[in-house]
Short mmCIF file of C-alpha atoms in Angstrom, two decimals:
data_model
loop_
_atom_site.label_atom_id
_atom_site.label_comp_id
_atom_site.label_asym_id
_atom_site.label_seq_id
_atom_site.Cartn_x
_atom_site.Cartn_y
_atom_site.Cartn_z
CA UNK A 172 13.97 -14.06 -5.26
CA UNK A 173 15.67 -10.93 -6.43
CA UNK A 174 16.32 -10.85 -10.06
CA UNK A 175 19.31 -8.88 -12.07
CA UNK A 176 18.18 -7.26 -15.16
CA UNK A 177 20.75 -6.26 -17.54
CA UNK A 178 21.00 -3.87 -20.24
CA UNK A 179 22.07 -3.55 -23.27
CA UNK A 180 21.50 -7.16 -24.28
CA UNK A 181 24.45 -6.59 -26.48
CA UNK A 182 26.45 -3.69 -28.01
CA UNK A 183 29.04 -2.75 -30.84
CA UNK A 184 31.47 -0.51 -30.53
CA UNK A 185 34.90 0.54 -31.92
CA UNK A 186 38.43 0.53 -30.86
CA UNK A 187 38.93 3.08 -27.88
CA UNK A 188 35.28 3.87 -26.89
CA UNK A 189 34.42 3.83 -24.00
CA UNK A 190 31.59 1.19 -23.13
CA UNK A 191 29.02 1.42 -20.63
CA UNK A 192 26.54 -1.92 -18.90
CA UNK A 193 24.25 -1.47 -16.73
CA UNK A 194 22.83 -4.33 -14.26
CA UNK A 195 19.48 -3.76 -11.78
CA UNK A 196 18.55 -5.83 -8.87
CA UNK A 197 14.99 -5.99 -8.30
CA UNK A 198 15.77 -5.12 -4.31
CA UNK A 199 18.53 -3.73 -2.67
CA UNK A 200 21.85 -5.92 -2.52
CA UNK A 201 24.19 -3.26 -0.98
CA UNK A 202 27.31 -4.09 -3.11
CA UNK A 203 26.96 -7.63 -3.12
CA UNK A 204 27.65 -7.29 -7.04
CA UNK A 205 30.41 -8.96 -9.26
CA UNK A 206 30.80 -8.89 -13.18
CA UNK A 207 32.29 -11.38 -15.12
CA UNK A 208 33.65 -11.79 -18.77
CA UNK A 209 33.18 -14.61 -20.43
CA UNK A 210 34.92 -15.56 -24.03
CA UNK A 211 33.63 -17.90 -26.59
CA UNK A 212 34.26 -21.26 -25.37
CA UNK A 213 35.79 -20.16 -22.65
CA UNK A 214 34.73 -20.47 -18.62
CA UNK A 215 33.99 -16.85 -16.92
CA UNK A 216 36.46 -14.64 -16.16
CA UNK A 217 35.96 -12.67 -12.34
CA UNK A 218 36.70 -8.93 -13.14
CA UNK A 219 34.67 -7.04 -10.22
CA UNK A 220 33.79 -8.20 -6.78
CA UNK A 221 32.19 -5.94 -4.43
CA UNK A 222 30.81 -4.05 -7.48
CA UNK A 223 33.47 -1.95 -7.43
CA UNK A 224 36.84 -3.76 -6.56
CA UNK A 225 39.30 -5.11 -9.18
CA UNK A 226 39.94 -8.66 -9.43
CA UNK A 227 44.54 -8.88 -9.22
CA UNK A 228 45.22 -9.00 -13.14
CA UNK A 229 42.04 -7.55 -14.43
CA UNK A 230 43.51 -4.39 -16.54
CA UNK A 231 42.51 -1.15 -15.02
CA UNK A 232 40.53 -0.18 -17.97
CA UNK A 233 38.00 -1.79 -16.05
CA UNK A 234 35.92 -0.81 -13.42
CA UNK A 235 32.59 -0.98 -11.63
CA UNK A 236 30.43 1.36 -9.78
CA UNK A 237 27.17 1.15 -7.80
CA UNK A 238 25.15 0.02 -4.66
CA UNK A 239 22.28 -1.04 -3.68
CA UNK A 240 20.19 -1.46 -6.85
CA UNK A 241 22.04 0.37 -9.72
CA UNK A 242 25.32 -1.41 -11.18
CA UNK A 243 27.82 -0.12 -13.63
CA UNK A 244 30.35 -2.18 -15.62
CA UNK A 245 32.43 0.33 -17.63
CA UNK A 246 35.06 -0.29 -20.34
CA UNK A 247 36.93 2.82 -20.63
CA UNK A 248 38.94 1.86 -23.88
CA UNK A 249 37.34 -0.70 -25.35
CA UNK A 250 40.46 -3.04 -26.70
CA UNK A 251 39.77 -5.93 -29.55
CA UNK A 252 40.76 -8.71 -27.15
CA UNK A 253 37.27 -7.18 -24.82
CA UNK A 254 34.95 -8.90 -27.05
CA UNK A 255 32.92 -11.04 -25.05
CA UNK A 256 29.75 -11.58 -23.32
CA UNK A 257 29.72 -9.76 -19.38
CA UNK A 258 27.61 -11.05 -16.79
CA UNK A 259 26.39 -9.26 -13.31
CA UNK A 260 25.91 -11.73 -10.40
CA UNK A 261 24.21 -10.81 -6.90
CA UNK A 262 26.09 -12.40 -4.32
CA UNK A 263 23.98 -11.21 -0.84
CA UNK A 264 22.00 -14.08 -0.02
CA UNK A 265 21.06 -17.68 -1.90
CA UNK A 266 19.75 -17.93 -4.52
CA UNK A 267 22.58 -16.23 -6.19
CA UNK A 268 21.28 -15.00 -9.40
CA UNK A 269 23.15 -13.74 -13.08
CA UNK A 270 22.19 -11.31 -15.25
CA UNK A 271 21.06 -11.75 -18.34
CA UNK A 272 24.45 -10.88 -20.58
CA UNK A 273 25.71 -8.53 -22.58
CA UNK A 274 27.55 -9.62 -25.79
CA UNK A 275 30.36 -7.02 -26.80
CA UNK A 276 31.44 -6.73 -30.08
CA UNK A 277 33.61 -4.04 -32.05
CA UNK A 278 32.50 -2.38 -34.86
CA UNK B 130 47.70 -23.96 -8.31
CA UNK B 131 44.02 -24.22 -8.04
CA UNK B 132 42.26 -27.17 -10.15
CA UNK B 133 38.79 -28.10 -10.10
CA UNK B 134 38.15 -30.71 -12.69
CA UNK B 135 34.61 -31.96 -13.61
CA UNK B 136 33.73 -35.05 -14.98
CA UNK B 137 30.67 -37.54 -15.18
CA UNK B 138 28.78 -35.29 -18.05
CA UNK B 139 26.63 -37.18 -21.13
CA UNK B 140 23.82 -38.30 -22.69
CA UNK B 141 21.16 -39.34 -20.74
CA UNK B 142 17.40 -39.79 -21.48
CA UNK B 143 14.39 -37.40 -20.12
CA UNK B 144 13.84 -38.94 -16.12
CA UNK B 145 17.20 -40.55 -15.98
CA UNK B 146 19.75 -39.44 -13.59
CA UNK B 147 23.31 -38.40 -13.60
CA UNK B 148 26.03 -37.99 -10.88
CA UNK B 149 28.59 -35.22 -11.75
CA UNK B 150 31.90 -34.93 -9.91
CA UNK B 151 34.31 -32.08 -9.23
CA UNK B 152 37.85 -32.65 -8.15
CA UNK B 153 39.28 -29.98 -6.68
CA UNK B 154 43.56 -29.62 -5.56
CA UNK B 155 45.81 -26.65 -5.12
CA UNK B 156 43.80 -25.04 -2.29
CA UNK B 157 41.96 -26.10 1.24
CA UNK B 158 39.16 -27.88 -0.07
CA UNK B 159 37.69 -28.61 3.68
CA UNK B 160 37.61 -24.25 4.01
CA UNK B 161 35.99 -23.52 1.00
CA UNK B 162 32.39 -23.20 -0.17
CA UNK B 163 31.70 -24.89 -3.41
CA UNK B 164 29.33 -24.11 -6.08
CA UNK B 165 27.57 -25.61 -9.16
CA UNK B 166 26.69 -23.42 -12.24
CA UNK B 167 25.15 -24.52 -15.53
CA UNK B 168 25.22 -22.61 -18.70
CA UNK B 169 22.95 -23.76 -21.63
CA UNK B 170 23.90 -24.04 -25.23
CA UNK B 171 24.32 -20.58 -26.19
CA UNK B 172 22.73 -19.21 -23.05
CA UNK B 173 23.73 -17.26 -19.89
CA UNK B 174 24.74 -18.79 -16.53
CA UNK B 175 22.58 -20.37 -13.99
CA UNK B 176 23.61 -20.47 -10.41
CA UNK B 177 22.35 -24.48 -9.64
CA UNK B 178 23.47 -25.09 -5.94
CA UNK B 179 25.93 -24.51 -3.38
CA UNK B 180 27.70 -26.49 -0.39
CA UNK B 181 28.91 -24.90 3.16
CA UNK B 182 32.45 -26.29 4.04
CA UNK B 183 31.27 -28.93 6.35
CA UNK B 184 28.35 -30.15 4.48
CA UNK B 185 25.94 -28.74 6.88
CA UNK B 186 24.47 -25.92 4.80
CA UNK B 187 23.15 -26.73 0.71
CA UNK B 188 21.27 -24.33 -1.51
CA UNK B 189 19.40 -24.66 -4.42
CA UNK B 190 17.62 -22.81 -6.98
CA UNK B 191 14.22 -23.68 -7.59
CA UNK B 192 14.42 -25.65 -10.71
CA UNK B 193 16.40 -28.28 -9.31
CA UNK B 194 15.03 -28.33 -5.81
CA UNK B 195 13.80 -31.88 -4.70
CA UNK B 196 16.01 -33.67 -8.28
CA UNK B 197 18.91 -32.33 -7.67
CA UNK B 198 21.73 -33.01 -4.20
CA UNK B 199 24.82 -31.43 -3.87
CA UNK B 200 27.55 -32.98 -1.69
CA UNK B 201 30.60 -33.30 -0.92
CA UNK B 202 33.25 -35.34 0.14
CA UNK B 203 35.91 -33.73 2.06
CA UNK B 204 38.57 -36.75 2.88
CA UNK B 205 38.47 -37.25 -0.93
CA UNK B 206 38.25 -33.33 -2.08
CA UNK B 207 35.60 -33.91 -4.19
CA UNK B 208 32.29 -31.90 -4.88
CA UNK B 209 29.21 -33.76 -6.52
CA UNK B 210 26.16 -33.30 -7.91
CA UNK B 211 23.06 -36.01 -8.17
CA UNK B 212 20.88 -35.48 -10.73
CA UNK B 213 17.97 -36.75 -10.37
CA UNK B 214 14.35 -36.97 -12.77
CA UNK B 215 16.44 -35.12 -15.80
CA UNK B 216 14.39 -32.95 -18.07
CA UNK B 217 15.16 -31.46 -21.64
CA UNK B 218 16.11 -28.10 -20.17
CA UNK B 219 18.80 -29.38 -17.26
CA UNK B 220 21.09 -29.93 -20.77
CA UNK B 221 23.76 -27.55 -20.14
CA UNK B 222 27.37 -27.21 -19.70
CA UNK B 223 27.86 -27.86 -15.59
CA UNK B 224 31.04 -26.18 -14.17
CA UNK B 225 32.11 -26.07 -10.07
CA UNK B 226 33.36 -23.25 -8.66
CA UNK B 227 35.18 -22.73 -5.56
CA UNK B 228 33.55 -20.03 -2.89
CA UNK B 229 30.13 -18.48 -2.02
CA UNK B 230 29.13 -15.73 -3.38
CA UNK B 231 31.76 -14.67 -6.17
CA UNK B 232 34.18 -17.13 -8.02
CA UNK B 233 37.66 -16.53 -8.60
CA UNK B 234 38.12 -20.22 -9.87
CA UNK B 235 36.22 -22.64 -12.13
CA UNK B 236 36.44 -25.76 -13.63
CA UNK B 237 36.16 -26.24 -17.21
CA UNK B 238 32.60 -27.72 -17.26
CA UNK B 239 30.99 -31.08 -18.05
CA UNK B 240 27.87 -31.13 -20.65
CA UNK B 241 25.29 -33.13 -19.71
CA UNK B 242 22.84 -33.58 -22.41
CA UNK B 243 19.22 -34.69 -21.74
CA UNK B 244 17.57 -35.99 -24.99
CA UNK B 245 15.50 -39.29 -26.07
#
């Protein structure tokens, strides 16, 4: 099965930087990627499908790049209400498999 | 508007089993893949299983495979999930999710909580 293996396991930041995840797939899965954000409590958000297209609503602070093994999730102004934890998800073939989660948090 | 709503969740002892149940309205149920995903107390999320639209097609990940049964009933829009020879680490939050692959809509989740 191909496993996602993100990175960093969490990160703080402040107000207005611009934040940076990474997600690997242990084979190729074209761009059968999606990210997530999930709040406290909360059930997980879709912000990225086709690791690089914008769920309607998401704000366009957001965006994803990447194919085939390298993924990008990237936060260009990272806003108080971002704090969360962000998930990568293969979607090419069962078993679909998560990453691991990054928790954001400002500084 | 989309609604899938769980239910069926609780507190059941290691080996026991537990039926979970998804109701879903506001969209084509008998068109749309459904999913199970489990998230553990203060863990990440765990694809469990999905279901093709007619029933014909099921996927699981390993650590269910052979407890666990995902069906569904499409004359009553409903999604389930047997549980089946429950162990300590199946104790997670359970949500259903409408589609294959990526998921737009979820429920809010059911805990099931395996403990003597």
């Amino acid at each position: 099965d191909i496993q996602m293996t993100q990175s960093p396991s969490s990160l703080s930041a402040s107000v207005g930087d611009r934040v940076t995840i990474t997600c690997r797939a242990s084979q190729g899965i074209s761009n059968y990627l999606a990210w997530y954000q999930q709040k406290p409590g909360k059930v997980p958000k879709l912000l990225i499908y086709a690791a690089s297209t914008l769920q309607s609503g998401v704000p366009s602070r957001f965006s994803g790049s990447g194919s085939g093994t390298d993924f990008t999730l990237t936060i260009s102004s990272l806003q108080p209400e971002d704090v969360a934890t962000y998930y990568c998800q293969k979607y090419n073939s069962a078993p679909v498999t998560f990453g691991g989660g990054t928790k954001v948090e400002i500084k | 508007e989309v609604q899938l709503v769980e239910s069926g969740g609780g507190l059941v002892q290691p080996g026991g089993s537990l039926r979970l149940s998804c109701a879903a309205s506001g969209f084509t149920f008998t068109s749309s893949w459904m999913t199970w995903v489990r998230q553990a107390p203060g863990k990440g999320l765990e694809w469990v299983a999905n279901i093709k639209q007619d029933g014909n097609e099921k996927y699981y990940v390993d650590s269910v495979k052979g407890r666990f049964t995902i069906s569904r009933d499409n004359a009553k829009n409903s999604l389930y999930l047997q549980m089946n020879s429950l162990r300590a680490e199946d104790t997670a939050v359970y949500f259903c999710a409408r589609g294959n692959g990526f998921n737009i809509y979820w429920g809010q989740g059911t805990l099931v909580t395996v403990s003597s």
